[in-house]
Amino acid sequence: MDDQLYYKGEHDKGVLAKGDEVKKILDKFYKRKEIQKLGADYGLDARLFHQAFISFRNYIMQSHSLDVDIHIILNDICFSAAHVDDLFPFFLRHAKQIFPVLDCKDDLRKISDLRIPPNWYPEARAMQRKIIFHSGPTNSGKTYHAIQKYLSAKSGVYCGPLKLLAHEIFEKSNAAGVPCDLVTGEERVTVESDGKQAAHVACTVEMCSVTTPYEVAVIDEIQMIKDPARGWAWTRALLGLCAEEIHLCGESAAIDLVTELMYTTGEDVEVRNYKRLTPISVLDHALESLDNLRPGDCIVCFSKNDIYSVSRQIEIRGLESAVIYGSLPPGTKLAQAKKFNDPDDPCKILVATDAIGMGLNLSIRRIIFYSLMKPSINEKGEREIEPITTSQALQIAGRAGRFSSKFKEGEVTTMNREDLSLLREILNRPVDPIKAAGLHPTAEQIEMFAYHLPDTTLSNLIDIFVDFSQVDGQYFVCNMDDFKFSAELIQHIPLSLRVRYVFCTAPINKKQPFVCSSLLQFARQYSRNEPLTFSWLRRYIKWPLLPPKNIKDLMDLEAVHDVLDLYLWLSYRFIDMFPDASLVRDLQKQLDGIIQDGVHNITKLIKISETYKLLNLESLSESQSRLSGTSKSQARRNRSRVLGSKAAEPLAPDAGEKSLASRLVQQGLLTADMLKQLEKEWMTQQTEHGKERTESGTYAKGTRRKKKEPDSD
């Protein structure tokens, strides 16, 4: 804008205002509390008001063709013929242009009103359901009693948190002579020869029908209603299942919340309490050395690096171990569990993550916590490393000495003596009552939002929905970061909103680049109306795949298995575009077998990976002893901070001399790739410093060359 004139254009009749005077007018307008309050009445909170004002000011100060009406009002204000507040209608008009949401905020608030979820399920509200809560610890028989009611009913649905649990009930039911179908995100199995649906169905909780009538429904692990990402599925099942009897199985921490939620539906809750069937005790001594392992021991780790390190150390001692962690295919987990449980198999030790907490029947004598620190994602979607919760500790510890196993008494301890007192403290704490249940916007709600905001991306629609949503104190809106990640990933691909929404709800591991790129490729093929055939998929994943030669190969195969899962998941939503589900499932079974062989030989893969420096387990094992030096009081002080994995061996004499890098790797704060990148950046920086110093005569060339040679690690 001209420094002298406020505005000069076709409507200009002379000098109306100077630029500095206009700036003063706008600043005065911005600072007036009456204006800010008026803006809030129109939906402009402090953040939006500020953003709108910055845009409005830039428009006025930089425009070469300012609207005549604004031109005139500014002139009037300069000559005291109008008040600064008279700018507000023009400011609001501009704000609505950059924030279309302001024009329809009342409609958006109605669409995103989540305050009475029970009303979303009219079929369930039309019947009087009987709610029975089976409360008790792990191995108390609570689920057994609920399943007995399910099997004896004329019709029933089982809703579980894992595919493995749905498979288990599916097999149990059919073995008991009760025809039962299976429904998971990636699989549908109908047992009746004529293809009709059986009266009983076992499903993952997200897949349950809220319109089909049943005599009995079982909702397993009801405490997961508080899960930041998946809690909405348990809320939906609890409020929406059309069953005469609903049996809930889970921790007592959920009783009060369930009772409150059922009060809003006019339904009573009957609580049945169970006690553990076999005794379990916390030992008064830690394992301290892997030399002290016994048959039936399970070492629980919270990172893959620890899994690899411990497995290798066990193999060095001439022992065999089974390995179970979360990203393994279900078939591989079952095969490893079978190997560990088999009394005739020489494998007597299990190394596992907390994946053993649900879904697997294991014959464990003693649980050994390798560490009490576990990475987690908080409600804001941020990664944290904190001590495990009481609920998690009880769930894992409860796997020892199960009623159905050969060990009738369970034992629990830690790898390091410093952790033992903390473990006792965690186990003795009362479990915090669950305060709220998760909710999730539906595709219909997002579509209605898009109708009012047609030019807004799906990721931004979700943000706006969450901002506008209103929930009662008994509910919360689930974290939707994974959904938004997928939405941003495929934003540039032309898809209808409903199709885009479905693609974004596909469960993927966003830490796996190949899985993410596959979602992108699948969406691109769909947008071109090109069916993803079996032959196309084989070429895409480069089938046939070779057995893994090292740990990286094994991880790559796990990623391919996830991609096949993604194809199967999409095949049940878009059957025409993903037409070869049965062939892909057969292919996935073959891949599962290849992965099983790789996991069976995992110590060999680890050894090869170390040889070629694909893993840095030596530095990990070296760091274990130094990390055990944390005193008991220090451990308590640092409970909410990152302490990392504890020692596998007693404290080494030279514990204080070990490197910071190894400690950070052990704690999970630094990966091998990150370490290499840091080393490269440090060397580059040192080289540049060396050049600068050489130019000033401080260092000789020989010194600079020496710095270019990194020490071998």
XYZ file of C-alpha atoms in Angstrom:
713
model
C 0.000 0.000 0.000
C 1.153 3.559 -0.664
C 2.888 5.094 2.360
C 0.971 8.322 1.940
C -2.466 7.321 0.747
C -4.778 4.839 2.394
C -6.512 3.848 -0.848
C -6.425 4.962 -4.421
C -8.590 3.290 -7.044
C -11.448 3.813 -9.458
C -13.766 4.943 -6.672
C -11.200 7.262 -5.108
C -12.185 10.947 -4.958
C -9.040 12.160 -3.328
C -6.879 11.520 -0.339
C -9.128 9.840 2.240
C -6.785 8.513 4.867
C -3.124 8.007 5.520
C -1.740 4.512 6.079
C -0.536 5.165 9.617
C -3.986 6.444 10.613
C -5.610 3.266 9.273
C -3.165 1.161 11.268
C -4.143 3.029 14.427
C -7.839 2.464 13.684
C -7.322 -1.279 13.165
C -5.202 -1.621 16.307
C -7.871 0.146 18.326
C -10.521 -2.117 16.811
C -8.532 -5.250 17.738
C -7.964 -4.197 21.343
C -11.575 -3.345 22.139
C -12.989 -5.956 24.528
C -16.498 -5.221 23.300
C -15.463 -6.262 19.799
C -13.807 -9.469 21.054
C -16.919 -10.329 23.044
C -19.098 -9.672 19.999
C -16.822 -11.923 17.936
C -17.175 -14.706 20.511
C -20.960 -14.477 20.134
C -20.484 -15.358 16.474
C -18.200 -18.319 17.222
C -14.836 -16.523 17.026
C -12.848 -17.705 20.026
C -9.590 -15.929 20.883
C -7.555 -17.997 18.410
C -9.965 -17.585 15.492
C -10.513 -13.907 16.300
C -6.770 -13.269 16.131
C -6.344 -15.197 12.871
C -9.333 -13.445 11.296
C -8.055 -10.032 12.369
C -4.574 -10.633 10.911
C -6.173 -11.619 7.605
C -8.577 -8.636 7.733
C -5.741 -6.201 8.449
C -3.598 -7.600 5.632
C -6.558 -7.347 3.285
C -7.075 -3.671 4.112
C -3.419 -2.642 4.167
C -2.335 -4.540 1.059
C -5.389 -4.538 -1.209
C -5.234 -2.534 -4.454
C -9.006 -2.582 -4.937
C -10.610 -2.250 -1.540
C -14.411 -2.503 -1.352
C -16.073 0.906 -1.491
C -18.125 0.404 1.681
C -14.987 -0.334 3.770
C -13.253 2.589 2.078
C -16.052 4.936 3.137
C -16.377 3.692 6.733
C -12.627 4.049 7.297
C -12.791 7.591 5.953
C -15.723 8.380 8.265
C -13.835 6.985 11.288
C -10.810 9.135 10.400
C -12.989 12.254 10.412
C -14.910 11.150 13.567
C -18.095 10.655 11.563
C -18.267 6.998 12.616
C -17.107 4.805 15.505
C -14.400 2.157 15.242
C -17.009 -0.464 16.232
C -18.746 0.195 12.901
C -15.982 -1.873 11.264
C -17.345 -5.049 12.874
C -19.868 -6.032 10.142
C -17.097 -5.823 7.551
C -14.711 -7.744 9.795
C -17.344 -10.464 10.357
C -18.031 -10.706 6.618
C -14.308 -11.242 5.998
C -14.034 -13.764 8.857
C -16.858 -15.850 7.366
C -15.049 -15.913 4.034
C -11.909 -17.427 5.560
C -13.772 -19.514 8.161
C -16.895 -20.917 6.400
C -17.682 -22.804 9.594
C -18.996 -19.569 11.138
C -21.938 -19.488 8.745
C -23.174 -22.917 9.811
C -21.843 -23.315 13.321
C -25.277 -23.986 14.809
C -25.870 -26.831 12.349
C -22.403 -28.209 13.015
C -22.956 -28.142 16.765
C -26.155 -30.163 16.323
C -24.417 -32.719 14.080
C -21.504 -33.137 16.514
C -23.671 -33.292 19.634
C -22.554 -36.552 21.276
C -24.258 -35.999 24.611
C -26.858 -38.778 24.519
C -25.238 -41.855 22.862
C -27.913 -44.312 24.086
C -30.383 -42.653 21.701
C -28.270 -43.725 18.717
C -29.509 -47.303 19.155
C -33.339 -47.325 19.001
C -33.546 -51.141 18.570
C -31.668 -51.695 21.841
C -33.725 -49.029 23.624
C -36.925 -50.775 22.510
C -36.087 -53.836 24.644
C -35.359 -54.351 28.327
C -31.935 -55.982 28.493
C -30.451 -57.813 31.467
C -26.841 -56.731 32.154
C -24.577 -59.136 34.082
C -21.034 -58.012 34.967
C -18.573 -60.876 35.596
C -15.837 -59.160 37.605
C -12.540 -60.694 38.612
C -8.796 -60.939 38.019
C -7.079 -62.969 35.304
C -7.630 -66.725 35.718
C -10.740 -66.373 37.880
C -13.183 -68.161 35.558
C -15.267 -65.061 34.800
C -15.107 -65.497 31.013
C -15.716 -69.246 31.325
C -19.052 -68.697 33.086
C -20.132 -66.089 30.539
C -19.239 -68.405 27.641
C -21.248 -71.241 29.197
C -24.335 -69.015 29.061
C -23.453 -68.127 25.464
C -23.183 -71.792 24.428
C -26.449 -72.791 26.113
C -28.447 -69.971 24.488
C -30.537 -70.333 21.329
C -28.522 -67.535 19.741
C -25.537 -65.498 20.809
C -22.696 -63.169 19.918
C -19.215 -63.070 21.431
C -17.329 -59.753 21.124
C -13.603 -59.950 21.826
C -10.673 -57.524 21.616
C -8.482 -59.773 19.436
C -8.792 -61.981 16.360
C -7.148 -64.757 18.385
C -9.895 -64.657 21.015
C -12.647 -64.614 18.391
C -10.998 -67.640 16.727
C -10.767 -69.440 20.071
C -14.496 -69.025 20.835
C -15.344 -69.909 17.214
C -13.451 -73.202 17.546
C -14.727 -73.954 21.065
C -18.328 -73.368 20.056
C -18.206 -75.598 16.980
C -16.288 -78.287 18.915
C -19.117 -78.245 21.503
C -21.684 -78.878 18.759
C -22.935 -75.292 18.675
C -22.669 -74.007 15.077
C -20.857 -70.685 15.175
C -19.720 -68.247 12.473
C -16.591 -66.113 12.612
C -16.503 -62.401 11.755
C -13.353 -60.270 12.000
C -12.230 -57.270 10.010
C -10.265 -59.497 7.646
C -12.202 -62.758 7.698
C -15.729 -64.197 7.430
C -16.347 -67.909 8.014
C -19.836 -69.412 7.670
C -20.183 -72.973 8.974
C -23.641 -73.836 7.675
C -23.470 -75.821 4.397
C -26.201 -73.728 2.769
C -24.321 -70.516 3.509
C -26.912 -69.206 5.963
C -25.766 -67.398 9.068
C -25.483 -69.554 12.178
C -27.386 -68.553 15.299
C -24.068 -67.957 17.096
C -21.229 -65.716 15.969
C -17.782 -64.947 17.395
C -16.403 -61.582 16.305
C -13.977 -58.828 17.112
C -15.790 -56.101 19.013
C -15.637 -53.576 16.160
C -17.511 -56.014 13.892
C -20.541 -56.823 16.064
C -23.988 -56.108 14.665
C -26.186 -53.706 16.656
C -29.335 -54.583 14.690
C -29.349 -58.407 14.861
C -31.354 -59.813 17.825
C -29.613 -62.357 20.101
C -30.573 -64.201 23.243
C -27.118 -63.785 24.846
C -24.206 -61.461 24.127
C -20.741 -61.588 25.710
C -18.518 -58.505 25.700
C -15.001 -59.479 26.768
C -12.431 -57.174 28.426
C -15.039 -54.450 29.052
C -12.410 -52.289 30.787
C -11.085 -51.468 27.301
C -14.027 -49.074 27.010
C -11.486 -46.510 28.263
C -8.952 -47.230 25.489
C -7.904 -43.889 23.896
C -8.137 -45.291 20.354
C -10.549 -48.273 20.443
C -12.810 -47.513 23.402
C -15.665 -46.436 21.100
C -16.155 -50.065 19.974
C -16.908 -51.268 23.524
C -19.224 -48.284 24.091
C -21.088 -49.111 20.887
C -21.441 -52.797 21.851
C -22.550 -52.009 25.404
C -25.182 -49.460 24.379
C -26.256 -50.964 21.068
C -26.340 -54.790 21.195
C -29.874 -56.173 20.858
C -29.584 -59.072 23.296
C -31.886 -60.216 26.078
C -28.854 -60.855 28.295
C -25.526 -59.062 28.000
C -22.616 -60.614 29.904
C -19.683 -58.285 30.518
C -16.294 -59.715 31.496
C -13.529 -57.572 32.905
C -11.905 -55.691 35.739
C -13.830 -54.327 38.700
C -12.546 -50.854 37.766
C -15.260 -50.677 35.086
C -18.226 -51.553 37.348
C -19.107 -48.013 38.450
C -18.927 -46.554 34.933
C -20.994 -49.384 33.427
C -23.583 -48.961 36.185
C -23.807 -45.214 35.476
C -24.130 -45.751 31.715
C -26.834 -48.377 32.189
C -28.686 -46.042 34.552
C -29.135 -43.662 31.583
C -30.722 -46.520 29.591
C -32.954 -47.617 32.480
C -31.203 -50.999 32.817
C -29.906 -52.563 36.033
C -26.490 -54.198 36.371
C -26.015 -57.453 38.269
C -22.406 -57.881 39.457
C -20.910 -61.352 39.962
C -17.487 -61.348 41.631
C -14.861 -64.044 41.079
C -11.601 -64.839 42.820
C -8.457 -66.249 41.248
C -8.606 -70.044 40.916
C -4.913 -70.669 41.625
C -2.541 -68.861 44.009
C 0.085 -66.443 42.725
C 2.941 -64.896 44.681
C 5.578 -62.215 44.191
C 8.972 -63.745 44.940
C 11.309 -62.078 47.439
C 14.248 -62.311 45.062
C 14.888 -61.202 41.480
C 16.236 -63.481 38.752
C 19.384 -61.323 38.346
C 20.999 -63.717 35.852
C 19.677 -65.742 32.919
C 21.685 -68.627 34.399
C 18.862 -68.909 36.951
C 16.128 -69.652 34.401
C 13.901 -72.689 34.965
C 11.467 -74.604 32.705
C 8.163 -72.722 32.487
C 9.730 -69.265 32.801
C 8.446 -66.367 30.705
C 10.556 -63.216 30.371
C 8.350 -60.219 29.515
C 9.996 -57.401 27.542
C 8.508 -54.183 26.212
C 10.686 -53.722 23.129
C 11.752 -55.874 20.198
C 15.415 -55.101 20.835
C 15.083 -56.591 24.305
C 13.338 -59.637 22.805
C 16.235 -60.162 20.395
C 18.898 -59.537 23.036
C 17.401 -61.890 25.634
C 16.740 -64.633 23.050
C 20.366 -64.479 21.956
C 21.659 -64.657 25.535
C 19.432 -67.652 26.263
C 20.696 -69.410 23.132
C 24.321 -68.766 24.217
C 23.504 -70.691 27.411
C 22.429 -73.718 25.366
C 18.694 -73.262 25.998
C 15.819 -73.013 23.523
C 13.201 -70.283 23.752
C 9.899 -69.485 22.063
C 9.267 -65.883 21.021
C 5.943 -63.986 20.923
C 5.479 -60.298 20.153
C 2.633 -58.141 18.866
C 3.518 -57.778 15.169
C 3.777 -61.532 14.581
C 0.902 -63.073 12.581
C -1.716 -64.912 14.693
C -0.686 -68.275 13.235
C 2.940 -67.717 14.246
C 1.925 -66.706 17.776
C -0.139 -69.892 18.115
C 2.731 -72.012 16.753
C 5.180 -70.504 19.250
C 2.669 -70.982 22.089
C 2.192 -74.629 21.074
C 5.957 -75.159 21.006
C 6.344 -73.686 24.504
C 3.384 -75.656 25.923
C 4.454 -79.012 24.423
C 5.971 -81.137 27.234
C 7.916 -83.167 24.652
C 9.497 -80.099 23.026
C 12.945 -79.075 24.358
C 11.795 -75.421 24.332
C 10.990 -74.582 27.974
C 11.511 -70.797 28.052
C 9.273 -68.078 26.588
C 10.439 -64.570 25.682
C 7.478 -62.308 24.975
C 6.017 -58.831 25.041
C 2.754 -57.986 26.796
C 1.056 -59.579 23.760
C 0.717 -62.648 26.013
C -1.686 -60.702 28.252
C -4.672 -61.694 26.090
C -5.617 -64.345 23.594
C -3.113 -67.144 24.223
C -3.307 -70.156 26.530
C 0.174 -70.610 27.962
C 1.607 -72.982 30.534
C 3.745 -70.528 32.522
C 5.219 -71.193 35.956
C 6.951 -67.860 36.519
C 6.615 -64.391 34.964
C 9.849 -62.381 34.956
C 9.576 -58.672 34.118
C 12.710 -57.746 32.195
C 11.763 -54.096 32.735
C 8.854 -52.220 34.273
C 9.039 -49.376 31.749
C 6.674 -49.467 28.779
C 6.273 -47.103 25.814
C 2.705 -45.854 25.458
C 0.613 -43.288 23.586
C -1.219 -40.782 25.773
C -4.616 -39.187 25.115
C -2.945 -36.436 23.059
C -1.296 -39.013 20.804
C 2.159 -38.362 22.299
C 4.660 -41.172 22.943
C 5.639 -41.666 26.573
C 7.751 -44.197 28.451
C 6.403 -44.815 31.939
C 6.139 -47.625 34.481
C 3.418 -50.135 33.612
C 0.072 -49.555 35.254
C -1.403 -51.748 37.949
C -3.954 -53.047 35.454
C -1.208 -54.011 32.958
C 0.951 -55.609 35.652
C -1.955 -57.698 36.963
C -2.962 -58.770 33.449
C 0.567 -59.991 32.620
C 1.416 -61.440 36.025
C -1.895 -63.329 36.007
C -0.658 -65.506 33.118
C 1.492 -67.477 35.566
C 0.020 -70.646 37.099
C -3.231 -70.689 35.168
C -5.948 -73.148 36.211
C -5.785 -75.053 32.918
C -1.975 -75.348 32.855
C 0.301 -77.925 34.466
C 1.576 -75.289 36.930
C -1.037 -74.848 39.650
C 0.802 -72.025 41.412
C 2.113 -68.886 39.777
C 5.191 -66.847 40.604
C 6.159 -63.317 39.603
C 9.486 -61.515 39.851
C 11.768 -59.101 38.033
C 15.117 -59.396 36.291
C 16.722 -56.849 38.634
C 16.479 -56.614 42.386
C 16.041 -52.815 42.135
C 12.747 -53.346 40.301
C 11.267 -55.806 42.775
C 10.041 -53.257 45.317
C 8.507 -51.163 42.517
C 6.726 -54.245 41.161
C 5.241 -54.971 44.595
C 4.162 -51.360 44.903
C 2.496 -51.417 41.467
C 0.686 -54.709 42.142
C -0.532 -53.524 45.560
C -2.008 -50.273 44.282
C -5.771 -50.206 43.817
C -6.793 -50.081 40.169
C -8.107 -46.600 39.360
C -11.827 -46.610 38.531
C -12.613 -45.956 34.879
C -14.161 -42.512 34.499
C -15.299 -42.278 30.879
C -16.187 -44.320 27.779
C -14.897 -43.648 24.258
C -16.935 -42.284 21.334
C -16.150 -41.939 17.626
C -17.796 -39.888 14.830
C -19.687 -41.957 12.284
C -19.356 -41.735 8.502
C -22.836 -40.160 8.381
C -21.819 -37.391 10.776
C -18.669 -36.611 8.785
C -20.696 -36.577 5.561
C -23.077 -34.016 7.067
C -20.091 -31.909 8.098
C -18.738 -32.129 4.536
C -22.087 -30.951 3.170
C -21.687 -27.700 5.105
C -17.920 -27.445 4.464
C -17.470 -28.872 0.961
C -13.936 -27.559 0.400
C -12.502 -28.870 3.666
C -10.148 -31.871 3.730
C -11.193 -34.980 5.638
C -8.401 -34.493 8.172
C -9.592 -30.930 8.851
C -13.208 -32.107 9.025
C -12.176 -34.430 11.855
C -10.425 -31.578 13.676
C -13.475 -29.333 13.305
C -15.769 -32.155 14.454
C -13.703 -32.721 17.602
C -13.606 -28.960 18.293
C -17.393 -28.649 17.964
C -18.307 -31.947 19.655
C -20.109 -31.888 22.970
C -19.937 -34.903 25.283
C -21.285 -35.729 28.709
C -18.820 -36.236 31.556
C -19.164 -40.007 31.196
C -17.733 -39.982 27.656
C -14.736 -38.763 25.684
C -13.949 -38.534 21.958
C -11.344 -41.148 21.013
C -7.946 -40.155 19.674
C -8.177 -40.038 15.889
C -4.521 -39.463 14.979
C -4.277 -42.735 13.036
C -7.397 -41.828 11.053
C -6.016 -38.364 10.296
C -2.647 -39.864 9.304
C -4.352 -42.028 6.680
C -6.556 -39.111 5.567
C -3.539 -36.905 4.943
C -1.708 -39.781 3.242
C -4.405 -40.259 0.581
C -5.744 -36.677 0.485
C -4.476 -35.997 -3.046
C -6.197 -39.090 -4.480
C -9.671 -38.410 -5.991
C -12.165 -40.462 -3.962
C -15.717 -39.913 -2.781
C -15.984 -38.920 0.870
C -17.577 -42.224 1.931
C -14.862 -44.278 0.193
C -12.154 -42.040 1.617
C -13.625 -42.499 5.113
C -13.554 -46.304 4.751
C -9.930 -46.290 3.583
C -9.001 -44.141 6.573
C -10.626 -46.551 9.042
C -8.531 -49.446 7.692
C -6.263 -50.644 10.532
C -2.637 -50.075 9.543
C 0.643 -49.798 11.405
C 1.835 -46.324 10.477
C 5.351 -47.231 11.642
C 5.623 -49.631 8.689
C 6.513 -47.638 5.538
C 5.581 -50.503 3.204
C 2.129 -50.823 4.775
C 1.533 -47.064 4.470
C 2.672 -46.980 0.853
C 0.406 -49.961 0.168
C -2.639 -48.109 1.502
C -1.703 -45.272 -0.835
C -1.258 -47.640 -3.792
C -4.536 -49.462 -3.091
C -6.404 -46.137 -2.932
C -4.786 -44.987 -6.171
C -5.793 -48.205 -7.962
C -9.327 -47.857 -6.619
C -9.584 -44.242 -7.834
C -8.619 -45.413 -11.338
C -11.312 -48.082 -11.188
C -8.646 -50.761 -11.667
C -9.461 -53.945 -9.678
C -6.654 -55.183 -7.464
C -6.414 -58.754 -8.711
C -4.463 -61.646 -7.258
C -1.897 -61.523 -10.060
C -1.433 -57.765 -9.545
C -0.929 -58.260 -5.789
C 1.619 -61.054 -6.348
C 3.663 -58.731 -8.533
C 3.291 -55.881 -6.055
C 4.657 -57.861 -3.086
C 7.228 -59.629 -5.340
C 5.919 -63.117 -4.615
C 7.355 -65.718 -4.139
C 9.197 -64.478 -1.079
C 12.359 -66.096 0.255
C 12.814 -67.272 3.851
C 14.359 -64.556 6.040
C 18.160 -64.499 6.271
C 18.306 -61.896 9.039
C 16.070 -59.896 11.369
C 15.458 -57.172 8.787
C 14.147 -59.785 6.347
C 11.829 -61.116 9.064
C 10.468 -57.634 9.769
C 9.915 -57.094 6.045
C 7.910 -60.339 5.863
C 5.790 -59.204 8.824
C 5.060 -55.973 6.925
C 3.985 -57.964 3.840
C 1.661 -60.027 6.063
C 0.120 -56.751 7.278
C -0.358 -55.650 3.653
C -2.250 -58.870 2.911
C -4.364 -58.191 6.007
C -5.101 -54.738 4.592
C -6.183 -56.267 1.262
C -8.497 -58.721 3.043
C -9.959 -55.947 5.212
C -10.741 -53.841 2.130
C -12.088 -56.868 0.224
C -15.079 -57.052 2.577
C -15.852 -53.353 2.025
C -15.167 -53.157 -1.734
C -15.688 -56.684 -3.038
C -15.650 -55.650 -6.725
C -12.327 -53.857 -6.493
C -10.626 -56.424 -4.237
C -12.067 -59.592 -5.790
C -9.581 -62.324 -4.840
C -9.894 -62.578 -1.054
C -9.826 -66.404 -0.935
C -6.640 -66.599 -3.043
C -4.991 -63.902 -0.951
C -5.910 -65.746 2.246
C -4.223 -68.897 0.929
C -1.177 -66.836 0.032
C -1.156 -65.336 3.532
C -1.154 -68.818 5.072
C 1.928 -69.680 3.018
C 3.591 -66.465 4.197
C 2.637 -67.280 7.786
C 4.510 -70.575 7.389
C 7.620 -68.773 6.113
C 7.476 -66.368 9.081
C 6.997 -69.291 11.490
C 10.168 -70.901 10.176
C 11.998 -67.597 10.565
C 10.855 -67.123 14.158
C 11.737 -70.759 14.916
C 15.308 -69.906 13.893
C 15.266 -66.395 15.322
C 18.539 -66.734 17.234
C 20.310 -67.645 13.989
C 18.787 -64.582 12.321
C 19.934 -62.423 15.245
C 23.452 -63.833 14.999
C 23.625 -63.118 11.253
C 22.205 -59.638 11.805
C 24.915 -58.906 14.362
C 27.603 -60.189 11.999
C 26.487 -57.790 9.272
C 25.853 -55.007 11.831
C 22.108 -54.933 11.128
C 21.596 -55.147 14.898
C 23.762 -53.692 17.641
C 22.897 -56.161 20.365
C 26.376 -56.253 21.850
C 26.076 -52.635 22.922
C 22.592 -53.434 24.212
C 23.785 -56.323 26.348
C 26.736 -54.234 27.558
C 24.378 -51.474 28.602
C 22.161 -53.816 30.622
C 24.561 -54.204 33.531
C 25.190 -50.491 33.876
C 21.494 -49.710 33.922
C 20.921 -51.928 36.936
C 22.849 -49.493 39.111
C 19.777 -47.376 39.794
C 19.110 -47.346 43.502
C 15.721 -48.150 44.963
C 15.084 -44.556 46.014
C 16.201 -43.242 42.644
C 13.874 -45.704 40.886
C 10.966 -44.350 42.877
C 11.934 -40.761 42.131
C 12.157 -41.528 38.431
C 8.975 -43.564 38.243
C 7.335 -41.170 35.811
C 10.505 -40.720 33.781
C 12.319 -42.896 31.296
C 14.529 -45.444 33.055
C 14.833 -47.960 30.225
C 15.162 -51.711 30.325
C 16.894 -53.228 33.314
C 19.830 -55.554 33.498
C 19.924 -59.134 32.380
C 23.050 -59.690 34.474
C 24.425 -58.427 37.825
C 25.978 -54.959 37.949
C 29.329 -54.816 36.197
C 32.308 -53.290 38.067
C 32.816 -50.712 35.325
C 29.130 -49.778 35.125
C 29.750 -46.049 35.350
C 32.112 -46.069 32.356
C 29.594 -47.193 29.709
C 28.430 -44.895 26.934
C 25.377 -42.644 26.925
C 24.490 -43.885 23.416
C 24.124 -47.467 24.630
C 21.925 -46.355 27.517
C 19.665 -44.389 25.174
C 19.370 -47.364 22.807
C 18.520 -49.610 25.742
C 15.862 -47.160 26.945
C 14.209 -47.122 23.533
C 14.928 -43.421 23.002
C 17.465 -44.093 20.260
C 17.443 -46.650 17.466
C 20.434 -48.045 15.605
C 19.497 -45.986 12.525
C 19.183 -42.819 14.585
C 22.579 -43.525 16.149
C 24.187 -43.852 12.704
C 22.535 -40.612 11.563
C 23.741 -38.769 14.668
C 27.242 -40.138 14.153
C 27.219 -38.982 10.517
C 25.968 -35.508 11.463
C 28.517 -35.224 14.271
C 31.364 -36.226 11.962
C 30.187 -33.700 9.350
C 30.049 -30.996 11.984
C 33.497 -31.883 13.310
C 34.899 -31.826 9.784
C 33.472 -28.342 9.198
C 34.871 -27.121 12.514
C 38.194 -28.647 11.598
C 38.276 -26.757 8.303
C 37.497 -23.487 10.054
C 40.238 -24.033 12.612
C 42.751 -25.054 9.961
C 42.078 -21.867 8.059
C 42.854 -19.884 11.208
C 46.022 -21.900 11.798
C 44.812 -23.704 14.891
C 44.831 -27.305 13.601
C 46.968 -29.157 11.126
C 45.657 -31.159 8.182
C 46.610 -34.450 9.771
C 44.353 -33.763 12.714
C 41.461 -33.047 10.422
C 41.967 -36.308 8.503
C 42.021 -38.275 11.696
C 38.613 -36.903 12.683
C 37.146 -38.180 9.460
C 37.715 -41.771 10.532
C 34.840 -42.794 12.834
C 35.572 -45.262 15.585
C 34.114 -48.682 14.986
C 31.186 -49.389 17.253
